[in-house]
Amino acid sequence: MSLNLQKVSLRISAGHKKQFPSDNMAQIAFSGRSNVGKSSLINTLLGRKALARVSGTPGKTITINFYDVDKTLFLVDLPGYGFAKRSPEDKRQWSALTDGYFTDNRNIDRLCLVVQLVDSRIGPTADDDMMLDYLNAAELPYVVVATKSDKLNATERRKSEELLASHPLLREGTPIIFFSSLKGEGKTELWKQILSAADL
């Protein structure tokens, strides 16, 4: 890997699009519903235990976190969606911030890849389908990562693989990566996708 993972920091937790960094660096965005394991995945990718904060209350924080990797790449942690107990105001704030990242972002041309997370035990939810539909309509490049794969037995794993492979909203040829933050499964494969997308 050409990146030095010893040089990683949280650049900013942006609560407004005006706070998005303007650096000329590739961006990889991570999208998924609350409690899908996004923070754990980012920590695993970066070899850290607590850089990305794992919230005890899913959906509590409505910010977009920009992690600076070796002054070369931003890992962009989008706020989780689909958290039923959010207030209407919180949901509006989530929508405005996330929509702003994709539709009113002066640096959107630096977005190289969206890592779309789904829970391998559940499969794509209605909220995940809405996100996939948007990514398709916006013609944004994405990969699908099925999290918490260590919680599946062999039969469940096979069913999950078949469900995702046949999902009607996934573009033909979309990479599907099964990932376990506990065991490290999928880490190398996901980094390959990220580095390739960012041309690194």
Coordinates of C-alpha atoms in Angstrom, one line a residue:
M1 CA 0.0 0.0 0.0
S2 CA 1.3 3.4 -0.9
L3 CA -0.4 5.2 2.0
N4 CA 1.2 5.6 5.4
L5 CA -1.6 4.6 7.9
Q6 CA 0.5 6.0 10.8
K7 CA -0.4 9.5 9.4
V8 CA -4.2 9.5 9.9
S9 CA -6.3 12.1 11.7
L10 CA -9.8 13.4 12.0
R11 CA -9.6 16.6 10.0
I12 CA -13.1 17.9 10.8
S13 CA -16.6 16.8 11.9
A14 CA -18.6 19.0 9.6
G15 CA -22.1 19.9 10.6
H16 CA -22.6 22.2 7.6
K17 CA -21.5 22.0 4.0
K18 CA -19.5 25.2 4.4
Q19 CA -17.1 23.2 6.6
F20 CA -16.2 20.6 4.0
P21 CA -12.5 20.6 3.4
S22 CA -11.3 22.2 0.1
D23 CA -8.1 20.2 -0.2
N24 CA -7.3 18.7 -3.6
M25 CA -7.5 15.1 -2.2
A26 CA -9.4 12.1 -3.4
Q27 CA -12.5 11.3 -1.3
I28 CA -14.0 7.9 -0.5
A29 CA -17.5 8.2 1.1
F30 CA -19.0 5.6 3.5
S31 CA -22.7 5.3 3.5
G32 CA -25.1 3.0 5.5
R33 CA -27.8 2.9 8.0
S34 CA -27.3 3.6 11.6
N35 CA -25.7 0.7 13.5
V36 CA -24.5 -1.1 10.4
G37 CA -20.9 -1.0 11.7
K38 CA -19.5 1.9 9.7
S39 CA -17.3 3.3 12.5
S40 CA -15.9 -0.1 13.3
L41 CA -15.2 -0.7 9.6
I42 CA -13.3 2.6 9.3
N43 CA -11.3 1.8 12.4
T44 CA -10.4 -1.6 11.0
L45 CA -9.3 -0.2 7.7
L46 CA -7.1 2.3 9.4
G47 CA -5.7 -0.1 12.0
R48 CA -7.1 2.0 14.9
K49 CA -9.3 1.1 17.8
A50 CA -11.2 4.3 18.4
L51 CA -10.4 7.0 15.7
A52 CA -13.9 6.7 14.4
R53 CA -16.2 6.9 17.4
V54 CA -18.6 4.0 17.8
S55 CA -21.7 5.5 19.2
G56 CA -23.8 3.7 21.8
T57 CA -26.8 5.5 20.4
P58 CA -27.2 4.8 16.7
G59 CA -27.8 7.9 14.7
K60 CA -27.0 10.3 17.6
T61 CA -24.3 12.4 15.8
I62 CA -25.3 14.3 12.6
T63 CA -22.0 15.3 11.2
I64 CA -19.9 14.3 8.2
N65 CA -16.4 13.2 9.5
F66 CA -13.4 13.7 7.2
Y67 CA -10.5 11.4 8.0
D68 CA -7.2 12.6 6.5
V69 CA -5.1 9.6 5.4
D70 CA -1.5 10.6 4.8
K71 CA -2.4 14.0 3.3
T72 CA -3.5 12.0 0.2
L73 CA -7.0 10.7 0.8
F74 CA -10.1 11.5 2.7
L75 CA -12.3 8.8 4.1
V76 CA -15.6 10.5 4.5
D77 CA -18.0 9.1 7.1
L78 CA -21.5 10.1 6.2
P79 CA -24.1 10.1 9.1
G80 CA -26.1 6.9 9.4
Y81 CA -29.7 6.8 8.1
G82 CA -32.8 4.9 8.9
F83 CA -32.7 5.6 12.7
A84 CA -36.5 5.5 13.6
K85 CA -36.2 7.4 16.9
R86 CA -34.8 10.5 15.4
S87 CA -36.9 13.6 15.7
P88 CA -38.3 15.3 12.5
E89 CA -35.8 18.1 13.0
D90 CA -32.9 15.6 13.2
K91 CA -34.1 13.9 10.1
R92 CA -34.3 17.2 8.2
Q93 CA -30.8 18.0 9.4
W94 CA -29.5 14.6 8.3
S95 CA -31.1 15.1 4.9
A96 CA -29.8 18.6 4.4
L97 CA -26.2 17.7 5.3
T98 CA -26.1 14.4 3.3
D99 CA -27.8 15.9 0.3
G100 CA -25.5 18.8 0.5
Y101 CA -22.5 16.5 0.3
F102 CA -23.7 14.9 -2.9
T103 CA -25.5 17.8 -4.6
D104 CA -24.1 21.1 -3.3
N105 CA -20.4 20.2 -2.7
R106 CA -17.8 22.2 -4.5
N107 CA -15.4 19.2 -4.3
I108 CA -17.8 16.5 -5.5
D109 CA -15.5 15.8 -8.5
R110 CA -13.0 14.5 -5.9
L111 CA -15.4 11.8 -4.8
C112 CA -13.9 8.6 -6.3
L113 CA -16.1 5.9 -4.7
V114 CA -19.0 5.4 -2.3
V115 CA -18.7 2.4 0.0
Q116 CA -22.3 1.4 0.5
L117 CA -22.7 -0.7 3.7
V118 CA -25.4 -3.3 4.3
D119 CA -25.9 -5.6 7.3
S120 CA -25.0 -9.1 5.9
R121 CA -27.5 -10.6 8.4
I122 CA -30.4 -8.5 7.1
G123 CA -29.6 -7.6 3.5
P124 CA -30.6 -4.3 1.9
T125 CA -33.4 -2.5 3.8
A126 CA -35.9 -0.1 2.2
D127 CA -33.5 2.8 3.2
D128 CA -30.6 1.0 1.6
D129 CA -32.6 0.6 -1.5
M130 CA -33.3 4.3 -1.6
M131 CA -29.6 5.0 -1.3
L132 CA -28.7 2.5 -4.0
D133 CA -31.4 4.0 -6.2
Y134 CA -29.8 7.5 -5.7
L135 CA -26.3 6.3 -6.4
N136 CA -27.5 4.7 -9.6
A137 CA -29.4 7.8 -10.7
A138 CA -26.5 10.1 -9.9
E139 CA -24.1 7.7 -11.7
L140 CA -21.8 7.6 -8.8
P141 CA -19.3 4.7 -8.5
Y142 CA -19.9 2.4 -5.6
V143 CA -19.1 -1.0 -4.0
V144 CA -21.3 -2.9 -1.6
V145 CA -19.8 -4.1 1.7
A146 CA -21.8 -6.6 3.7
T147 CA -20.8 -6.0 7.3
K148 CA -20.7 -8.3 10.4
S149 CA -20.0 -11.4 8.2
D150 CA -18.5 -13.2 11.2
K151 CA -22.0 -13.5 12.7
L152 CA -23.2 -15.7 9.8
N153 CA -23.0 -19.5 9.7
A154 CA -22.2 -21.2 6.4
T155 CA -25.8 -21.5 5.3
E156 CA -26.7 -17.9 6.3
R157 CA -23.6 -16.7 4.4
R158 CA -24.6 -18.5 1.2
K159 CA -28.1 -17.0 1.4
S160 CA -26.7 -13.5 2.0
E161 CA -24.4 -13.9 -0.9
E162 CA -27.2 -15.0 -3.2
L163 CA -29.5 -12.2 -2.0
L164 CA -27.0 -9.5 -2.8
A165 CA -25.8 -11.0 -6.0
S166 CA -29.4 -11.1 -7.3
H167 CA -30.5 -7.7 -5.9
P168 CA -32.2 -5.8 -8.7
L169 CA -30.8 -2.4 -7.8
L170 CA -27.1 -3.4 -7.9
R171 CA -25.4 -2.4 -11.1
E172 CA -24.1 -5.4 -13.1
G173 CA -20.5 -6.1 -12.0
T174 CA -20.8 -4.2 -8.7
P175 CA -18.1 -5.6 -6.3
I176 CA -19.7 -7.2 -3.2
I177 CA -17.3 -7.5 -0.2
F178 CA -18.1 -9.4 2.9
F179 CA -16.5 -7.7 5.9
S180 CA -15.8 -8.5 9.5
S181 CA -14.3 -5.9 11.8
L182 CA -13.7 -8.6 14.3
K183 CA -11.8 -11.0 12.0
G184 CA -10.5 -8.6 9.4
E185 CA -12.2 -10.3 6.6
G186 CA -12.6 -8.1 3.5
K187 CA -10.1 -5.5 4.7
T188 CA -7.5 -6.2 2.0
E189 CA -10.1 -6.4 -0.8
L190 CA -11.8 -3.2 0.2
W191 CA -8.4 -1.3 0.3
K192 CA -7.7 -2.6 -3.2
Q193 CA -11.0 -1.1 -4.4
I194 CA -10.3 2.2 -2.6
L195 CA -6.8 2.6 -3.9
S196 CA -7.9 1.7 -7.4
A197 CA -10.7 4.1 -7.4
A198 CA -8.5 6.9 -6.1
D199 CA -5.8 6.0 -8.6
L200 CA -3.2 5.4 -5.9

